[in-house]
XYZ file of C-alpha atoms in Angstrom:
138
model
C 0.000 0.000 0.000
C 1.418 3.373 -0.943
C 1.313 6.449 1.286
C -1.093 8.117 -1.147
C -3.519 5.214 -0.705
C -3.292 5.587 3.077
C -4.056 9.344 2.931
C -7.447 8.666 1.341
C -8.243 5.500 3.294
C -10.734 5.646 6.165
C -11.485 2.587 8.315
C -14.928 1.168 7.699
C -17.270 -1.169 9.565
C -17.603 -3.097 6.268
C -14.142 -4.646 6.690
C -12.683 -6.952 9.342
C -12.082 -5.067 12.610
C -8.445 -4.086 13.211
C -7.202 -5.659 10.019
C -3.697 -4.782 8.847
C -4.848 -1.733 6.907
C -6.780 -0.305 9.889
C -3.832 -0.907 12.208
C -1.472 0.887 9.813
C -3.973 3.752 9.480
C -4.102 4.252 13.251
C -0.326 3.765 13.624
C 0.262 6.556 11.083
C -2.353 8.779 12.744
C -0.685 8.304 16.141
C 2.852 8.812 14.808
C 1.819 11.983 12.928
C 0.106 13.322 16.062
C 3.210 12.628 18.163
C 5.503 14.277 15.589
C 3.255 17.354 15.539
C 3.344 17.643 19.349
C 7.130 17.271 19.410
C 7.526 19.924 16.700
C 5.302 22.331 18.670
C 7.421 21.700 21.760
C 10.628 22.557 19.909
C 9.082 25.791 18.647
C 7.896 26.676 22.154
C 11.355 26.190 23.655
C 12.873 28.439 20.996
C 10.216 31.122 21.524
C 10.627 31.011 25.310
C 14.399 31.444 25.038
C 14.012 34.371 22.645
C 11.274 36.044 24.703
C 13.347 35.993 27.887
C 16.257 37.666 26.155
C 14.101 40.502 24.801
C 12.204 41.532 27.954
C 13.984 44.653 29.255
C 11.124 45.918 31.421
C 10.160 44.263 34.745
C 6.450 44.299 33.837
C 7.163 42.782 30.429
C 9.328 40.152 32.067
C 6.564 39.313 34.591
C 4.029 39.018 31.787
C 6.438 36.815 29.886
C 6.923 34.598 32.978
C 3.142 34.165 33.277
C 2.936 33.225 29.608
C 5.808 30.771 30.089
C 4.100 29.119 33.072
C 0.917 28.625 31.050
C 2.895 27.278 28.115
C 4.807 24.878 30.372
C 1.521 23.514 31.794
C 0.319 22.963 28.238
C 3.571 21.183 27.365
C 3.224 18.993 30.473
C -0.246 17.914 29.322
C 1.218 17.181 25.912
C 4.054 15.165 27.504
C 1.387 13.020 29.186
C -0.424 12.735 25.860
C 2.780 11.479 24.215
C 2.929 8.737 26.862
C -0.652 7.753 25.919
C 0.262 7.796 22.221
C 3.278 5.563 22.934
C 1.040 3.187 24.926
C -1.417 3.040 21.995
C 1.451 2.248 19.605
C 2.541 -0.571 21.937
C -1.029 -1.915 21.933
C -0.911 -1.941 18.118
C 2.351 -3.915 18.242
C 0.897 -6.334 20.802
C -2.370 -6.862 18.911
C -4.511 -5.273 21.636
C -5.281 -1.949 19.954
C -8.937 -1.180 19.355
C -10.256 -3.480 22.063
C -11.674 -2.322 25.402
C -9.306 -2.937 28.313
C -12.291 -3.702 30.577
C -14.587 -5.801 28.406
C -12.372 -6.968 25.552
C -15.062 -5.784 23.121
C -14.120 -3.702 20.056
C -13.982 0.063 20.571
C -16.015 1.757 17.851
C -14.095 3.083 14.856
C -15.779 6.457 15.393
C -14.402 6.639 18.942
C -10.923 5.600 17.815
C -11.040 8.149 15.002
C -11.924 10.916 17.490
C -9.648 9.627 20.276
C -6.990 7.265 18.923
C -5.553 6.735 22.418
C -8.842 5.356 23.798
C -8.478 2.205 25.878
C -12.147 1.672 26.697
C -15.353 1.522 24.740
C -17.656 4.486 25.230
C -19.972 2.439 27.462
C -17.115 1.183 29.665
C -15.657 4.709 29.882
C -19.030 6.120 30.975
C -19.361 3.392 33.660
C -15.827 4.140 34.822
C -16.549 7.881 35.065
C -19.814 7.278 36.967
C -17.975 5.058 39.500
C -15.234 7.661 39.801
C -17.786 10.406 40.446
C -19.557 8.341 43.116
C -16.270 7.689 44.928
C -15.219 11.312 44.595
C -18.529 12.495 46.118
C -18.104 10.279 49.194
């Protein structure tokens, strides 16, 4: 399969679930997402270094520090997302990708398309969140 074929391909319920083509589609989607996050991180580091050097005024420097703190929190969330992407790639390699970690049932293609790092079916995720909320309210 050529890369051009993969760009136009969309997984379909009409084909066997998590066949080789679907797995490659999601692998590419995850790898592209990870590369994009890493590229954004590199740009952020460069911008933060430049901004610090060009802040002569104390107020400007304080504003820049606040912006940096917000940006660093965003990068930390993205670092955690990269760990989830890596875990999803491992699940692809291990033949577990696309199946609910709780029930073993297939996760819908629509859910995986929207959230390629999903480990639970929508129903299992909702049950999990309800249980979490009940325990949190105690």
